[in-house]
Amino acid sequence: MFPFWHVTLTVAGEPVSEPEIRLALDHLSHDHPFLLSGRYGVDRAEVRYWEEAPDAGTVASLALRLWDDHKASSLLPDWHVVGVEVVDRDTFHTRGRTPLAPVSLVGVAPF
């Protein structure tokens, strides 16, 4: 069994309607069962989720492919990855103990 890593993936591109991106992120949450939360605007989205893998490099590689791999099945817009953060479980939980940095917002919400 491999360790879990927390991933924050940020994508951006040409604007789409808010209902379109919200629906797409809802679809993605069903396609990718470890999705914790998503935030979105008309031209960008951020998703946070857990990934199980042997190391951070493997997780980063998987994260870079996530949007494209689910584009058709989740009706995701043709956006591109503009940011990826991968942290181990201990780092994630340490951040949650600081009052200035909320860990995550459960569900999908606008920025």
Tab-separated table of N, CA and C in Angstrom:
chain	number	residue	atom	x	y	z
A	1	MET	N	0.843	-1.173	0.000
A	1	MET	CA	0.000	0.000	0.000
A	1	MET	C	0.893	1.243	0.000
A	2	PHE	N	0.536	2.196	-0.833
A	2	PHE	CA	1.303	3.432	-0.958
A	2	PHE	C	0.721	4.515	-0.056
A	3	PRO	N	1.524	5.535	0.254
A	3	PRO	CA	1.014	6.650	1.053
A	3	PRO	C	0.066	7.533	0.236
A	4	PHE	N	-0.753	8.300	0.955
A	4	PHE	CA	-1.635	9.267	0.316
A	4	PHE	C	-0.958	10.628	0.285
A	5	TRP	N	-1.204	11.343	-0.793
A	5	TRP	CA	-0.669	12.683	-1.019
A	5	TRP	C	-1.831	13.622	-1.296
A	6	HIS	N	-1.727	14.846	-0.788
A	6	HIS	CA	-2.765	15.831	-1.070
A	6	HIS	C	-2.343	16.656	-2.280
A	7	VAL	N	-3.261	16.783	-3.245
A	7	VAL	CA	-2.973	17.480	-4.491
A	7	VAL	C	-3.904	18.672	-4.639
A	8	THR	N	-3.334	19.799	-5.054
A	8	THR	CA	-4.117	20.949	-5.471
A	8	THR	C	-3.757	21.205	-6.926
A	9	LEU	N	-4.737	21.091	-7.804
A	9	LEU	CA	-4.541	21.290	-9.236
A	9	LEU	C	-5.307	22.527	-9.665
A	10	THR	N	-4.625	23.452	-10.339
A	10	THR	CA	-5.259	24.668	-10.834
A	10	THR	C	-5.185	24.673	-12.352
A	11	VAL	N	-6.315	24.930	-12.975
A	11	VAL	CA	-6.412	24.996	-14.431
A	11	VAL	C	-7.035	26.329	-14.825
A	12	ALA	N	-6.751	26.785	-16.052
A	12	ALA	CA	-7.292	28.057	-16.524
A	12	ALA	C	-7.410	28.025	-18.036
A	13	GLY	N	-8.263	28.913	-18.553
A	13	GLY	CA	-8.434	28.997	-19.998
A	13	GLY	C	-9.500	30.011	-20.369
A	14	GLU	N	-10.007	29.862	-21.580
A	14	GLU	CA	-11.041	30.760	-22.082
A	14	GLU	C	-12.287	30.666	-21.200
A	15	PRO	N	-12.950	31.780	-20.951
A	15	PRO	CA	-14.132	31.768	-20.076
A	15	PRO	C	-15.256	30.858	-20.582
A	16	VAL	N	-15.922	30.226	-19.605
A	16	VAL	CA	-17.151	29.460	-19.840
A	16	VAL	C	-18.163	29.946	-18.808
A	17	SER	N	-19.388	29.557	-18.951
A	17	SER	CA	-20.394	30.004	-17.976
A	17	SER	C	-20.176	29.293	-16.636
A	18	GLU	N	-20.584	29.956	-15.558
A	18	GLU	CA	-20.457	29.341	-14.230
A	18	GLU	C	-21.250	28.041	-14.123
A	19	PRO	N	-22.487	27.982	-14.654
A	19	PRO	CA	-23.193	26.695	-14.577
A	19	PRO	C	-22.448	25.577	-15.315
A	20	GLU	N	-21.782	25.897	-16.421
A	20	GLU	CA	-21.056	24.885	-17.189
A	20	GLU	C	-19.878	24.320	-16.393
A	21	ILE	N	-19.092	25.200	-15.762
A	21	ILE	CA	-17.923	24.707	-15.022
A	21	ILE	C	-18.366	24.003	-13.745
A	22	ARG	N	-19.412	24.498	-13.118
A	22	ARG	CA	-19.902	23.809	-11.910
A	22	ARG	C	-20.370	22.392	-12.241
A	23	LEU	N	-21.137	22.245	-13.315
A	23	LEU	CA	-21.608	20.930	-13.732
A	23	LEU	C	-20.419	20.017	-14.066
A	24	ALA	N	-19.428	20.551	-14.752
A	24	ALA	CA	-18.246	19.764	-15.108
A	24	ALA	C	-17.507	19.294	-13.854
A	25	LEU	N	-17.355	20.180	-12.866
A	25	LEU	CA	-16.674	19.785	-11.627
A	25	LEU	C	-17.497	18.765	-10.843
A	26	ASP	N	-18.808	18.883	-10.894
A	26	ASP	CA	-19.658	17.870	-10.260
A	26	ASP	C	-19.447	16.514	-10.926
A	27	HIS	N	-19.386	16.511	-12.259
A	27	HIS	CA	-19.110	15.266	-12.989
A	27	HIS	C	-17.749	14.710	-12.603
A	28	LEU	N	-16.746	15.587	-12.520
A	28	LEU	CA	-15.394	15.150	-12.159
A	28	LEU	C	-15.382	14.515	-10.771
A	29	SER	N	-16.166	15.056	-9.849
A	29	SER	CA	-16.188	14.501	-8.494
A	29	SER	C	-16.743	13.075	-8.488
A	30	HIS	N	-17.585	12.743	-9.457
A	30	HIS	CA	-18.088	11.369	-9.568
A	30	HIS	C	-17.074	10.462	-10.272
A	31	ASP	N	-16.357	11.028	-11.259
A	31	ASP	CA	-15.346	10.260	-11.998
A	31	ASP	C	-14.100	9.994	-11.160
A	32	HIS	N	-13.774	10.929	-10.280
A	32	HIS	CA	-12.548	10.837	-9.477
A	32	HIS	C	-12.957	10.799	-8.008
A	33	PRO	N	-13.094	9.614	-7.418
A	33	PRO	CA	-13.723	9.473	-6.103
A	33	PRO	C	-12.991	10.134	-4.935
A	34	PHE	N	-11.716	10.482	-5.072
A	34	PHE	CA	-11.008	11.088	-3.949
A	34	PHE	C	-11.060	12.613	-3.976
A	35	LEU	N	-11.837	13.189	-4.900
A	35	LEU	CA	-11.946	14.643	-4.987
A	35	LEU	C	-12.557	15.188	-3.696
A	36	LEU	N	-11.853	16.125	-3.065
A	36	LEU	CA	-12.337	16.716	-1.814
A	36	LEU	C	-13.156	17.963	-2.056
A	37	SER	N	-12.634	18.830	-2.917
A	37	SER	CA	-13.301	20.104	-3.108
A	37	SER	C	-12.888	20.715	-4.432
A	38	GLY	N	-13.672	21.689	-4.828
A	38	GLY	CA	-13.352	22.442	-6.029
A	38	GLY	C	-13.806	23.872	-5.872
A	39	ARG	N	-13.027	24.759	-6.432
A	39	ARG	CA	-13.419	26.165	-6.501
A	39	ARG	C	-13.327	26.552	-7.967
A	40	TYR	N	-14.151	27.489	-8.381
A	40	TYR	CA	-14.170	27.803	-9.801
A	40	TYR	C	-14.551	29.247	-10.050
A	41	GLY	N	-14.157	29.728	-11.194
A	41	GLY	CA	-14.573	30.998	-11.763
A	41	GLY	C	-14.856	30.721	-13.224
A	42	VAL	N	-15.184	31.748	-13.969
A	42	VAL	CA	-15.508	31.521	-15.374
A	42	VAL	C	-14.284	31.173	-16.211
A	43	ASP	N	-13.065	31.460	-15.691
A	43	ASP	CA	-11.867	31.191	-16.484
A	43	ASP	C	-10.804	30.376	-15.746
A	44	ARG	N	-11.145	29.824	-14.583
A	44	ARG	CA	-10.187	28.983	-13.857
A	44	ARG	C	-10.902	28.123	-12.835
A	45	ALA	N	-10.236	27.045	-12.464
A	45	ALA	CA	-10.783	26.161	-11.433
A	45	ALA	C	-9.621	25.568	-10.649
A	46	GLU	N	-9.925	25.209	-9.417
A	46	GLU	CA	-8.945	24.569	-8.543
A	46	GLU	C	-9.634	23.362	-7.925
A	47	VAL	N	-8.992	22.212	-8.028
A	47	VAL	CA	-9.534	21.011	-7.399
A	47	VAL	C	-8.506	20.475	-6.420
A	48	ARG	N	-9.014	19.941	-5.322
A	48	ARG	CA	-8.168	19.356	-4.281
A	48	ARG	C	-8.627	17.925	-4.055
A	49	TYR	N	-7.641	17.042	-3.958
A	49	TYR	CA	-7.987	15.633	-3.804
A	49	TYR	C	-6.804	14.860	-3.240
A	50	TRP	N	-7.065	13.625	-2.847
A	50	TRP	CA	-6.036	12.705	-2.365
A	50	TRP	C	-5.661	11.753	-3.483
A	51	GLU	N	-4.385	11.458	-3.568
A	51	GLU	CA	-3.871	10.486	-4.534
A	51	GLU	C	-2.978	9.506	-3.796
A	52	GLU	N	-3.082	8.243	-4.124
A	52	GLU	CA	-2.252	7.217	-3.511
A	52	GLU	C	-1.169	6.833	-4.517
A	53	ALA	N	0.103	6.983	-4.115
A	53	ALA	CA	1.226	6.691	-5.014
A	53	ALA	C	2.505	6.566	-4.195
A	54	PRO	N	3.558	5.996	-4.785
A	54	PRO	CA	4.789	5.775	-4.030
A	54	PRO	C	5.562	7.048	-3.688
A	55	ASP	N	5.443	8.103	-4.524
A	55	ASP	CA	6.240	9.305	-4.271
A	55	ASP	C	5.583	10.530	-4.908
A	56	ALA	N	6.085	11.704	-4.536
A	56	ALA	CA	5.509	12.968	-5.005
A	56	ALA	C	5.643	13.129	-6.516
A	57	GLY	N	6.724	12.630	-7.100
A	57	GLY	CA	6.911	12.737	-8.543
A	57	GLY	C	5.828	11.994	-9.320
A	58	THR	N	5.496	10.815	-8.851
A	58	THR	CA	4.433	10.039	-9.496
A	58	THR	C	3.102	10.772	-9.373
A	59	VAL	N	2.846	11.323	-8.200
A	59	VAL	CA	1.594	12.052	-7.971
A	59	VAL	C	1.520	13.278	-8.875
A	60	ALA	N	2.621	14.027	-8.984
A	60	ALA	CA	2.634	15.214	-9.840
A	60	ALA	C	2.347	14.835	-11.290
A	61	SER	N	2.923	13.741	-11.744
A	61	SER	CA	2.691	13.274	-13.105
A	61	SER	C	1.216	12.925	-13.323
A	62	LEU	N	0.620	12.222	-12.371
A	62	LEU	CA	-0.806	11.888	-12.458
A	62	LEU	C	-1.667	13.151	-12.442
A	63	ALA	N	-1.312	14.104	-11.594
A	63	ALA	CA	-2.077	15.356	-11.486
A	63	ALA	C	-2.046	16.135	-12.796
A	64	LEU	N	-0.894	16.161	-13.446
A	64	LEU	CA	-0.778	16.894	-14.700
A	64	LEU	C	-1.669	16.308	-15.799
A	65	ARG	N	-2.015	15.038	-15.684
A	65	ARG	CA	-2.864	14.380	-16.675
A	65	ARG	C	-4.339	14.366	-16.296
A	66	LEU	N	-4.663	14.642	-15.041
A	66	LEU	CA	-6.034	14.481	-14.548
A	66	LEU	C	-7.061	15.211	-15.408
A	67	TRP	N	-6.851	16.483	-15.687
A	67	TRP	CA	-7.838	17.289	-16.409
A	67	TRP	C	-8.071	16.720	-17.804
A	68	ASP	N	-6.977	16.447	-18.521
A	68	ASP	CA	-7.126	15.909	-19.877
A	68	ASP	C	-7.739	14.514	-19.868
A	69	ASP	N	-7.362	13.684	-18.903
A	69	ASP	CA	-7.891	12.321	-18.837
A	69	ASP	C	-9.400	12.292	-18.601
A	70	HIS	N	-9.943	13.311	-17.942
A	70	HIS	CA	-11.372	13.338	-17.617
A	70	HIS	C	-12.142	14.379	-18.437
A	71	LYS	N	-11.470	15.016	-19.381
A	71	LYS	CA	-12.101	16.103	-20.138
A	71	LYS	C	-13.398	15.644	-20.820
A	72	ALA	N	-13.359	14.551	-21.534
A	72	ALA	CA	-14.543	14.094	-22.270
A	72	ALA	C	-15.627	13.555	-21.330
A	73	SER	N	-15.246	12.686	-20.398
A	73	SER	CA	-16.240	12.046	-19.536
A	73	SER	C	-16.895	13.019	-18.550
A	74	SER	N	-16.176	14.071	-18.157
A	74	SER	CA	-16.716	15.033	-17.185
A	74	SER	C	-17.172	16.346	-17.817
A	75	LEU	N	-17.062	16.442	-19.143
A	75	LEU	CA	-17.461	17.655	-19.870
A	75	LEU	C	-16.669	18.874	-19.420
A	76	LEU	N	-15.369	18.674	-19.131
A	76	LEU	CA	-14.515	19.759	-18.664
A	76	LEU	C	-14.159	20.695	-19.813
A	77	PRO	N	-14.020	21.998	-19.530
A	77	PRO	CA	-13.621	22.927	-20.593
A	77	PRO	C	-12.185	22.643	-21.053
A	78	ASP	N	-11.843	23.159	-22.198
A	78	ASP	CA	-10.517	22.959	-22.779
A	78	ASP	C	-9.525	23.914	-22.116
A	79	TRP	N	-9.293	23.700	-20.842
A	79	TRP	CA	-8.368	24.522	-20.073
A	79	TRP	C	-7.058	23.770	-19.872
A	80	HIS	N	-6.046	24.508	-19.425
A	80	HIS	CA	-4.722	23.928	-19.241
A	80	HIS	C	-4.265	24.073	-17.796
A	81	VAL	N	-3.430	23.167	-17.366
A	81	VAL	CA	-2.883	23.205	-16.007
A	81	VAL	C	-1.968	24.423	-15.870
A	82	VAL	N	-2.224	25.225	-14.827
A	82	VAL	CA	-1.375	26.382	-14.533
A	82	VAL	C	-0.705	26.257	-13.169
A	83	GLY	N	-1.054	25.203	-12.427
A	83	GLY	CA	-0.415	25.000	-11.127
A	83	GLY	C	-0.725	23.636	-10.548
A	84	VAL	N	0.280	23.077	-9.877
A	84	VAL	CA	0.124	21.803	-9.178
A	84	VAL	C	0.894	21.889	-7.874
A	85	GLU	N	0.241	21.483	-6.784
A	85	GLU	CA	0.931	21.360	-5.502
A	85	GLU	C	0.659	19.961	-4.972
A	86	VAL	N	1.733	19.300	-4.559
A	86	VAL	CA	1.634	17.968	-3.971
A	86	VAL	C	2.319	18.016	-2.612
A	87	VAL	N	1.596	17.622	-1.554
A	87	VAL	CA	2.198	17.570	-0.216
A	87	VAL	C	1.827	16.247	0.440
A	88	ASP	N	2.695	15.794	1.312
A	88	ASP	CA	2.411	14.545	2.016
A	88	ASP	C	1.332	14.773	3.075
A	89	ARG	N	0.842	13.692	3.621
A	89	ARG	CA	-0.266	13.747	4.582
A	89	ARG	C	0.086	14.581	5.818
A	90	ASP	N	1.308	14.411	6.346
A	90	ASP	CA	1.711	15.171	7.531
A	90	ASP	C	1.711	16.670	7.271
A	91	THR	N	2.231	17.074	6.116
A	91	THR	CA	2.249	18.505	5.773
A	91	THR	C	0.836	19.041	5.660
A	92	PHE	N	-0.028	18.300	5.014
A	92	PHE	CA	-1.421	18.709	4.875
A	92	PHE	C	-2.072	18.921	6.233
A	93	HIS	N	-1.893	17.963	7.136
A	93	HIS	CA	-2.521	18.073	8.454
A	93	HIS	C	-1.877	19.156	9.307
A	94	THR	N	-0.600	19.391	9.148
A	94	THR	CA	0.062	20.479	9.875
A	94	THR	C	-0.524	21.825	9.454
A	95	ARG	N	-0.756	22.003	8.176
A	95	ARG	CA	-1.361	23.244	7.682
A	95	ARG	C	-2.737	23.459	8.285
A	96	GLY	N	-3.494	22.420	8.468
A	96	GLY	CA	-4.835	22.541	9.020
A	96	GLY	C	-4.866	23.013	10.453
A	97	ARG	N	-3.733	22.938	11.132
A	97	ARG	CA	-3.663	23.372	12.534
A	97	ARG	C	-3.399	24.870	12.660
A	98	THR	N	-3.058	25.530	11.560
A	98	THR	CA	-2.787	26.960	11.618
A	98	THR	C	-4.081	27.729	11.385
A	99	PRO	N	-4.398	28.714	12.218
A	99	PRO	CA	-5.677	29.399	12.102
A	99	PRO	C	-5.816	30.251	10.845
A	100	LEU	N	-4.735	30.625	10.193
A	100	LEU	CA	-4.815	31.512	9.036
A	100	LEU	C	-4.993	30.772	7.716
A	101	ALA	N	-4.888	29.456	7.701
A	101	ALA	CA	-4.939	28.710	6.449
A	101	ALA	C	-5.970	27.591	6.513
A	102	PRO	N	-7.211	27.846	6.051
A	102	PRO	CA	-8.187	26.759	6.062
A	102	PRO	C	-7.725	25.618	5.162
A	103	VAL	N	-7.987	24.407	5.582
A	103	VAL	CA	-7.521	23.231	4.851
A	103	VAL	C	-8.277	23.061	3.544
A	104	SER	N	-9.587	23.015	3.582
A	104	SER	CA	-10.357	22.860	2.355
A	104	SER	C	-11.807	23.221	2.608
A	105	LEU	N	-12.462	23.523	1.537
A	105	LEU	CA	-13.894	23.751	1.572
A	105	LEU	C	-14.520	22.526	0.932
A	106	VAL	N	-15.307	21.801	1.674
A	106	VAL	CA	-15.902	20.574	1.138
A	106	VAL	C	-16.970	20.956	0.128
A	107	GLY	N	-16.940	20.335	-1.010
A	107	GLY	CA	-17.900	20.616	-2.075
A	107	GLY	C	-17.290	21.503	-3.139
A	108	VAL	N	-18.115	22.042	-3.993
A	108	VAL	CA	-17.694	22.881	-5.107
A	108	VAL	C	-18.280	24.271	-4.888
A	109	ALA	N	-17.448	25.318	-5.010
A	109	ALA	CA	-17.909	26.672	-4.754
A	109	ALA	C	-17.148	27.664	-5.632
A	110	PRO	N	-17.707	28.841	-5.892
A	110	PRO	CA	-16.961	29.847	-6.650
A	110	PRO	C	-15.800	30.407	-5.846
A	111	PHE	N	-14.825	31.004	-6.552
A	111	PHE	CA	-13.688	31.646	-5.868
A	111	PHE	C	-14.180	32.798	-5.017
